[in-house]
Short mmCIF file of C-alpha atoms in Angstrom, two decimals:
data_model
loop_
_atom_site.label_atom_id
_atom_site.label_comp_id
_atom_site.label_asym_id
_atom_site.label_seq_id
_atom_site.Cartn_x
_atom_site.Cartn_y
_atom_site.Cartn_z
CA UNK A 1 80.54 88.39 60.18
CA UNK A 2 80.12 91.63 58.37
CA UNK A 3 77.24 93.04 60.41
CA UNK A 4 79.18 94.17 63.53
CA UNK A 5 75.95 95.77 65.19
CA UNK A 6 75.02 92.19 65.71
CA UNK A 7 78.04 91.27 67.64
CA UNK A 8 76.98 90.41 71.35
CA UNK A 9 79.43 92.25 74.10
CA UNK A 10 82.40 90.16 75.12
CA UNK A 11 84.21 92.12 77.93
CA UNK A 12 83.35 92.38 81.51
CA UNK A 13 85.25 94.81 83.48
CA UNK A 14 87.32 93.41 86.54
CA UNK A 15 86.09 94.64 89.89
CA UNK A 16 89.04 96.43 91.76
CA UNK A 17 90.08 95.42 95.15
CA UNK A 18 88.22 98.23 96.75
CA UNK A 19 85.05 97.59 94.88
CA UNK A 20 85.43 93.93 95.96
CA UNK A 21 86.42 94.60 99.57
CA UNK A 22 83.77 93.30 101.97
CA UNK A 23 81.79 96.35 103.46
CA UNK A 24 81.73 94.72 107.14
CA UNK A 25 85.55 95.56 107.71
CA UNK A 26 85.40 97.67 110.84
CA UNK A 27 88.08 99.08 113.34
CA UNK A 28 87.43 100.23 116.86
CA UNK A 29 88.08 104.12 117.19
CA UNK A 30 87.89 106.09 120.29
CA UNK A 31 85.80 109.00 120.71
CA UNK A 32 87.07 111.97 123.02
CA UNK A 33 84.48 114.51 124.26
CA UNK A 34 86.14 117.82 125.00
CA UNK A 35 85.17 121.46 125.62
CA UNK A 36 84.43 122.97 122.15
CA UNK A 37 86.62 126.10 122.93
CA UNK A 38 89.39 123.71 123.57
CA UNK A 39 89.22 121.69 120.19
CA UNK A 40 92.04 123.42 118.53
CA UNK A 41 94.44 122.92 121.53
CA UNK A 42 93.72 119.45 121.87
CA UNK A 43 94.51 118.74 118.28
CA UNK A 44 97.99 120.13 119.19
CA UNK A 45 98.28 117.67 121.95
CA UNK A 46 97.24 114.88 120.22
CA UNK A 47 99.58 115.09 117.31
CA UNK A 48 102.77 114.79 119.03
CA UNK A 49 101.52 111.80 121.08
CA UNK A 50 100.42 110.09 118.10
CA UNK A 51 103.78 110.80 116.45
CA UNK A 52 105.71 108.55 119.01
CA UNK A 53 103.05 105.70 118.70
CA UNK A 54 102.86 102.86 116.33
CA UNK A 55 101.33 103.78 113.10
CA UNK A 56 97.50 103.51 113.30
CA UNK A 57 94.73 103.28 110.41
CA UNK A 58 94.09 106.68 109.00
CA UNK A 59 90.33 107.26 108.80
CA UNK A 60 90.27 110.18 106.12
CA UNK A 61 86.82 109.14 105.12
CA UNK A 62 85.38 110.34 108.68
CA UNK A 63 84.90 113.88 109.94
CA UNK A 64 87.57 114.31 112.57
CA UNK A 65 85.52 116.76 114.94
CA UNK A 66 81.75 116.89 115.23
CA UNK A 67 79.18 118.82 117.30
CA UNK A 68 76.54 117.37 119.44
CA UNK A 69 73.61 117.59 117.06
CA UNK A 70 75.65 115.61 114.20
CA UNK A 71 76.31 112.73 116.61
CA UNK A 72 74.87 109.57 115.04
CA UNK A 73 71.42 108.52 116.47
CA UNK A 74 72.55 104.87 117.28
CA UNK A 75 75.47 106.53 119.20
CA UNK A 76 73.11 109.03 121.24
CA UNK A 77 71.03 105.99 122.19
CA UNK A 78 73.85 103.90 123.40
CA UNK A 79 75.68 106.58 125.18
CA UNK A 80 74.60 108.63 127.88
CA UNK A 81 75.55 112.29 126.77
CA UNK A 82 75.52 115.11 129.38
CA UNK A 83 74.50 118.18 127.69
CA UNK A 84 75.17 121.93 129.26
CA UNK A 85 74.12 124.62 126.89
CA UNK A 86 76.59 127.03 128.62
CA UNK A 87 79.33 124.40 128.41
CA UNK A 88 79.15 122.99 124.99
CA UNK A 89 81.28 120.02 123.90
CA UNK A 90 82.79 118.63 120.73
CA UNK A 91 83.40 115.17 119.61
CA UNK A 92 87.14 114.02 118.32
CA UNK A 93 87.55 110.50 116.86
CA UNK A 94 90.83 108.82 116.72
CA UNK A 95 92.17 105.14 116.43
CA UNK A 96 94.46 104.68 119.10
CA UNK A 97 95.36 101.83 121.64
CA UNK A 98 94.16 101.96 125.36
CA UNK A 99 97.74 103.10 126.36
CA UNK A 100 97.77 105.90 123.84
CA UNK A 101 94.30 106.97 124.73
CA UNK A 102 95.28 107.18 128.44
CA UNK A 103 98.25 109.27 127.46
CA UNK A 104 95.80 111.48 125.57
CA UNK A 105 93.35 111.95 128.34
CA UNK A 106 96.31 112.79 130.69
CA UNK A 107 97.53 115.37 128.81
CA UNK A 108 94.15 116.72 128.15
CA UNK A 109 93.33 116.71 131.97
CA UNK A 110 96.65 118.20 132.99
CA UNK A 111 96.02 121.46 130.66
CA UNK A 112 92.46 121.58 131.59
CA UNK A 113 93.26 121.60 135.40
CA UNK A 114 95.73 124.63 134.80
CA UNK A 115 93.03 126.67 133.05
CA UNK A 116 90.48 128.02 135.28
CA UNK A 117 87.63 128.28 132.50
CA UNK A 118 88.25 124.76 131.35
CA UNK A 119 88.08 123.60 134.75
CA UNK A 120 84.42 124.22 135.21
CA UNK A 121 83.72 121.37 132.94
CA UNK A 122 83.30 118.83 135.41
CA UNK A 123 81.72 116.06 133.06
CA UNK A 124 84.46 116.14 130.39
CA UNK A 125 86.94 115.15 129.10
CA UNK A 126 85.78 111.61 128.72
CA UNK A 127 86.63 108.73 126.14
CA UNK A 128 84.66 105.74 124.72
CA UNK A 129 85.28 103.15 121.94
CA UNK A 130 83.01 102.98 118.99
CA UNK A 131 83.28 100.64 115.79
CA UNK A 132 83.62 102.58 112.53
CA UNK A 133 84.25 101.45 108.90
CA UNK A 134 87.84 100.96 108.00
CA UNK A 135 87.58 102.01 104.28
CA UNK A 136 85.74 104.86 102.62
CA UNK A 137 82.28 104.35 101.45
CA UNK A 138 81.83 103.24 97.67
CA UNK A 139 79.10 105.56 96.79
CA UNK A 140 76.79 108.62 98.33
CA UNK A 141 74.08 106.49 99.74
CA UNK A 142 76.58 104.06 101.73
CA UNK A 143 78.22 107.36 103.27
CA UNK A 144 74.82 108.71 104.30
CA UNK A 145 73.92 105.21 105.67
CA UNK A 146 77.32 104.80 107.68
CA UNK A 147 77.08 108.80 108.94
CA UNK A 148 73.57 107.87 110.62
CA UNK A 149 74.71 104.53 111.93
CA UNK A 150 78.59 105.01 112.84
CA UNK A 151 79.87 108.37 112.35
CA UNK A 152 79.78 111.14 109.70
CA UNK A 153 81.54 110.21 106.73
CA UNK A 154 82.78 112.09 103.78
CA UNK A 155 82.21 110.75 100.30
CA UNK A 156 84.50 112.28 97.60
CA UNK A 157 83.73 110.74 93.93
CA UNK A 158 86.83 112.26 92.66
CA UNK A 159 89.26 110.66 94.99
CA UNK A 160 87.18 107.31 94.95
CA UNK A 161 87.26 107.00 91.20
CA UNK A 162 91.07 108.10 91.06
CA UNK A 163 92.37 105.90 93.81
CA UNK A 164 90.16 102.88 94.18
CA UNK A 165 88.33 102.46 90.76
CA UNK A 166 88.56 103.52 86.91
CA UNK A 167 86.75 106.77 86.23
CA UNK A 168 83.46 105.47 84.83
CA UNK A 169 83.83 107.50 81.45
CA UNK A 170 87.05 106.27 80.92
CA UNK A 171 86.20 102.53 81.54
CA UNK A 172 83.03 102.96 79.23
CA UNK A 173 85.14 104.62 76.22
CA UNK A 174 87.85 101.98 76.57
CA UNK A 175 85.56 99.18 76.75
CA UNK A 176 83.61 100.29 73.68
CA UNK A 177 87.23 100.65 71.81
CA UNK A 178 88.30 97.00 72.95
CA UNK A 179 84.84 95.14 72.46
CA UNK A 180 85.30 94.71 68.65
CA UNK A 181 85.69 91.80 66.38
CA UNK A 182 89.40 92.72 66.06
CA UNK A 183 89.80 91.96 69.95
CA UNK A 184 88.09 88.70 69.11
CA UNK A 185 91.04 87.83 66.44
CA UNK A 186 93.71 89.01 68.97
CA UNK A 187 92.30 86.47 71.59
CA UNK A 188 92.21 83.80 69.08
CA UNK A 189 95.70 84.69 67.96
CA UNK A 190 96.77 84.32 71.77
CA UNK A 191 95.14 80.91 71.90
CA UNK A 192 96.87 79.80 68.63
CA UNK A 193 100.21 80.67 70.54
CA UNK A 194 99.05 78.92 73.77
CA UNK A 195 98.19 75.70 71.90
CA UNK A 196 101.46 75.61 70.11
CA UNK A 197 103.44 76.31 73.19
CA UNK A 198 101.79 73.30 74.71
CA UNK A 199 102.00 70.88 71.93
CA UNK A 200 105.62 71.68 71.35
CA UNK A 201 106.47 71.07 75.09
CA UNK A 202 108.12 74.56 75.31
CA UNK A 203 105.69 75.42 77.91
CA UNK A 204 102.09 75.54 79.14
CA UNK A 205 99.11 76.41 77.06
CA UNK A 206 99.51 80.23 77.63
CA UNK A 207 99.80 82.87 75.02
CA UNK A 208 100.00 86.73 75.01
CA UNK A 209 99.47 89.34 72.35
CA UNK A 210 100.35 93.12 72.55
CA UNK A 211 98.60 95.56 70.20
CA UNK A 212 98.91 99.08 69.36
CA UNK A 213 95.32 100.36 69.61
CA UNK A 214 96.02 103.43 67.41
CA UNK A 215 96.64 101.29 64.39
CA UNK A 216 94.95 97.87 65.14
CA UNK A 217 98.54 96.14 64.57
CA UNK A 218 100.22 93.63 66.73
CA UNK A 219 103.39 94.80 68.16
CA UNK A 220 104.35 91.47 69.54
CA UNK A 221 103.10 87.84 70.15
CA UNK A 222 104.34 85.16 72.44
CA UNK A 223 103.72 81.64 73.81
CA UNK A 224 104.96 80.04 77.07
CA UNK A 225 108.30 78.64 76.87
CA UNK A 226 109.04 78.12 80.68
CA UNK A 227 110.49 74.58 79.71
CA UNK A 228 112.61 75.63 76.54
CA UNK A 229 114.56 74.10 75.11
CA UNK A 230 114.54 70.77 77.12
CA UNK A 231 110.68 70.56 77.43
CA UNK A 232 108.72 69.64 80.51
CA UNK A 233 110.70 67.47 82.95
CA UNK A 234 107.27 65.65 84.20
CA UNK A 235 104.09 65.66 81.99
CA UNK A 236 102.20 65.88 85.19
CA UNK A 237 103.92 69.23 86.63
CA UNK A 238 102.37 72.33 85.96
CA UNK A 239 104.94 74.15 88.09
CA UNK A 240 108.65 74.86 87.62
CA UNK A 241 110.47 76.13 84.60
CA UNK A 242 111.77 79.74 84.15
CA UNK A 243 109.38 82.41 85.36
CA UNK A 244 111.23 84.99 82.59
CA UNK A 245 110.15 82.64 80.00
CA UNK A 246 106.41 83.05 80.99
CA UNK A 247 104.19 84.09 77.84
CA UNK A 248 103.68 88.02 79.44
CA UNK A 249 107.23 88.31 80.35
CA UNK A 250 108.74 87.25 76.82
CA UNK A 251 106.14 89.54 74.94
CA UNK A 252 107.14 92.61 76.96
CA UNK A 253 110.93 91.70 76.17
CA UNK A 254 110.02 91.25 72.42
CA UNK A 255 108.29 94.59 72.52
CA UNK A 256 111.66 96.11 74.11
CA UNK A 257 113.82 94.05 71.45
CA UNK A 258 111.74 95.01 68.48
CA UNK A 259 112.18 98.79 69.30
CA UNK A 260 115.77 98.04 69.82
CA UNK A 261 116.23 96.71 66.49
CA UNK A 262 114.54 99.73 65.06
CA UNK A 263 116.88 101.92 66.43
CA UNK A 264 119.92 99.97 65.63
CA UNK A 265 118.70 100.06 62.01
CA UNK A 266 118.56 103.88 62.11
CA UNK A 267 122.02 103.98 63.40
CA UNK A 268 121.50 104.60 67.04
CA UNK A 269 121.94 102.55 70.32
CA UNK A 270 124.85 100.36 68.74
CA UNK A 271 126.28 99.57 72.12
CA UNK A 272 123.21 97.54 72.98
CA UNK A 273 123.48 95.46 69.76
CA UNK A 274 124.38 92.42 71.44
CA UNK A 275 121.27 92.17 73.65
CA UNK A 276 119.04 91.41 70.44
CA UNK A 277 120.39 88.04 70.54
CA UNK A 278 120.95 87.28 74.27
CA UNK A 279 118.59 84.96 75.76
CA UNK A 280 115.10 83.45 75.03
CA UNK A 281 112.68 86.03 76.67
CA UNK A 282 113.05 88.58 73.88
CA UNK A 283 113.61 86.17 70.94
CA UNK A 284 111.15 83.99 68.82
CA UNK A 285 111.15 80.42 69.03
CA UNK A 286 108.34 79.99 66.62
CA UNK A 287 107.41 81.05 63.05
CA UNK A 288 104.28 83.09 64.45
CA UNK A 289 106.40 84.86 67.05
CA UNK A 290 108.85 85.74 64.49
CA UNK A 291 106.58 87.12 61.89
CA UNK A 292 105.63 89.84 64.44
CA UNK A 293 109.06 90.22 66.03
CA UNK A 294 110.98 90.42 62.68
CA UNK A 295 109.50 89.23 59.57
CA UNK A 296 112.50 89.96 57.55
CA UNK A 297 113.66 86.06 57.45
CA UNK A 298 110.54 85.31 55.62
CA UNK A 299 111.25 87.64 52.73
CA UNK A 300 109.22 90.03 50.96
CA UNK A 301 106.09 87.93 50.88
CA UNK A 302 106.07 87.42 54.64
CA UNK A 303 102.46 88.86 54.81
CA UNK A 304 101.26 86.49 52.13
CA UNK A 305 102.75 83.38 54.50
CA UNK A 306 100.35 84.63 57.10
CA UNK A 307 97.29 85.50 55.26
CA UNK A 308 94.24 86.08 57.83
CA UNK A 309 96.48 86.78 60.76
CA UNK A 310 96.31 90.29 62.36
CA UNK A 311 98.36 92.78 60.68
CA UNK A 312 101.69 93.43 62.41
CA UNK A 313 103.21 96.64 63.42
CA UNK A 314 106.30 98.28 61.65
CA UNK A 315 107.76 101.44 61.98
CA UNK A 316 107.91 103.73 65.19
CA UNK A 317 105.57 104.02 67.61
CA UNK A 318 104.67 107.67 69.47
CA UNK A 319 104.76 106.64 73.02
CA UNK A 320 108.05 107.04 74.97
CA UNK A 321 107.63 104.46 77.59
CA UNK A 322 107.97 100.69 76.99
CA UNK A 323 104.33 99.81 76.57
CA UNK A 324 102.51 102.79 77.23
CA UNK A 325 99.51 103.16 75.04
CA UNK A 326 99.58 99.35 74.17
CA UNK A 327 96.80 96.72 75.09
CA UNK A 328 97.87 93.22 76.03
CA UNK A 329 95.71 90.22 75.42
CA UNK A 330 96.23 87.01 77.47
CA UNK A 331 94.68 83.46 77.64
CA UNK A 332 95.31 83.15 81.38
CA UNK A 333 95.51 85.71 84.18
CA UNK A 334 99.15 86.44 85.06
CA UNK A 335 100.76 85.39 88.26
CA UNK A 336 102.22 87.99 90.72
CA UNK A 337 105.53 88.35 88.98
CA UNK A 338 104.05 88.93 85.55
CA UNK A 339 101.24 90.79 86.74
CA UNK A 340 103.74 93.40 88.28
CA UNK A 341 105.77 93.35 85.02
CA UNK A 342 102.47 94.48 83.22
CA UNK A 343 101.91 97.09 85.65
CA UNK A 344 105.68 98.56 85.55
CA UNK A 345 105.49 98.19 81.70
CA UNK A 346 102.74 100.69 81.61
CA UNK A 347 100.05 98.90 79.48
CA UNK A 348 96.84 101.00 78.75
CA UNK A 349 94.55 98.05 79.08
CA UNK A 350 94.57 94.13 79.43
CA UNK A 351 91.94 91.50 78.13
CA UNK A 352 92.14 88.05 79.73
CA UNK A 353 90.28 84.98 78.85
CA UNK A 354 90.63 82.55 81.90
CA UNK A 355 91.02 83.63 85.56
CA UNK A 356 93.46 81.91 87.58
CA UNK A 357 91.70 81.60 90.82
CA UNK A 358 94.70 80.15 92.78
CA UNK A 359 97.57 81.65 91.24
CA UNK A 360 96.26 84.78 89.34
CA UNK A 361 97.14 88.21 90.54
CA UNK A 362 94.72 90.64 89.04
CA UNK A 363 91.40 89.58 90.07
CA UNK A 364 90.57 91.01 93.57
CA UNK A 365 88.45 87.75 94.66
CA UNK A 366 89.74 84.25 95.01
CA UNK A 367 87.90 81.03 94.53
CA UNK A 368 87.25 80.98 98.12
CA UNK A 369 85.48 84.48 98.16
CA UNK A 370 88.53 85.90 99.76
CA UNK A 371 90.36 89.06 98.56
CA UNK A 372 92.78 88.67 96.02
CA UNK A 373 95.74 91.07 94.92
CA UNK A 374 93.82 93.16 92.53
CA UNK A 375 97.08 94.43 90.98
CA UNK A 376 95.49 96.06 88.18
CA UNK A 377 94.26 98.68 90.02
CA UNK A 378 95.63 99.51 93.32
CA UNK A 379 96.28 102.84 95.29
CA UNK A 380 99.65 101.83 96.30
CA UNK A 381 101.18 101.53 92.89
CA UNK A 382 101.82 104.46 90.73
CA UNK A 383 100.35 102.84 87.38
CA UNK A 384 96.88 101.36 86.86
CA UNK A 385 95.73 99.12 83.92
CA UNK A 386 92.23 99.09 82.79
CA UNK A 387 91.55 95.11 82.92
CA UNK A 388 88.63 92.97 81.34
CA UNK A 389 87.62 89.64 81.16
CA UNK A 390 86.83 88.11 77.74
CA UNK A 391 84.04 85.88 77.26
CA UNK A 392 83.72 83.83 74.25
CA UNK A 393 80.38 83.69 72.28
CA UNK A 394 78.60 80.90 69.98
CA UNK A 395 80.55 82.54 67.07
CA UNK A 396 83.92 81.65 68.28
CA UNK A 397 84.48 79.07 65.14
CA UNK A 398 82.98 81.78 62.66
CA UNK A 399 85.80 84.17 63.86
CA UNK A 400 88.33 81.45 63.48
CA UNK A 401 86.88 80.85 60.14
CA UNK A 402 87.00 84.46 59.15
CA UNK A 403 90.51 85.11 60.53
CA UNK A 404 92.10 82.13 58.68
CA UNK A 405 89.92 81.85 55.58
CA UNK A 406 89.51 78.16 56.38
#
């Protein structure tokens, strides 16, 4: 246990929704062939027509206008392109319904008929449909393949990493920081809380631990308490209960409650004092939870009563927002409600032990190989959480023995 270099890797980064998404998702787009000198005027025509129509997919990864030499080979083979050197044309791509395409074509023809120079283009305008990838390419080689097969694509690594997947350097750095023996202990602690929640009847066997990576100290720890205080009404019923008492929701409430206690002790926020004793979500219902929330009830020798447990965090944290800069360790993949609470709380990273293929909201692939929610990293959300799956090794019992000096 002392030789950390022999420890095998435990963490596996989850794939984002964009990385998991099938590559065979296409949409039918329309290609308008128009006089090259008329391109800027056509864009001015198309814009107001589209503004009045239902919203269509935005193909920002495809080049809007291309000249004949850049037309994909497959498209040239399937389409008869009339070339007239003295009358060069350009190709505009746009997702549009047939009615919308008709309106655009009519507007173009009306203006061309009024322009003597454009009226000489007797073979244009014309419009034909083509299939194109709905989503941006994942890498440069895929962009090249799609450019040759469908339509010239734009691959922007910076936009790709920011919007659709974690930057590789950040992913590697965070994984290296998390993939340690300390993380093993946090996962074990979450499992102990889960077992305690189940055997007590307060909830399901689910646990959550929040850690400050700057100090390697536990800020809060909680087990599931959805059936508290009366216990599970039906032993075979895994549903029901109170969602605000789920382990992840409770541990977030405990982080807030702990910070409020610190500020009350410093003489501020007195008008919120009553919230420290309101409801179960932010309160401890077991000795372990109480130790990490407020160890004062155990006396001066509180740490001696929990020998082997990860150290608890005391004092002030530097981050201003609720959970920014903190890591969370979960025994189970959270549901949509808890997953969104995790994102809104702005955790730095998440480590989960068990996937929940039916109800989980973080993984981007379900048990039926369908796309899941992938909430931890979505372009629609204003915060993203680096998320890893933890895999147990053969030395699990050794970790427990080292942790509790058994």
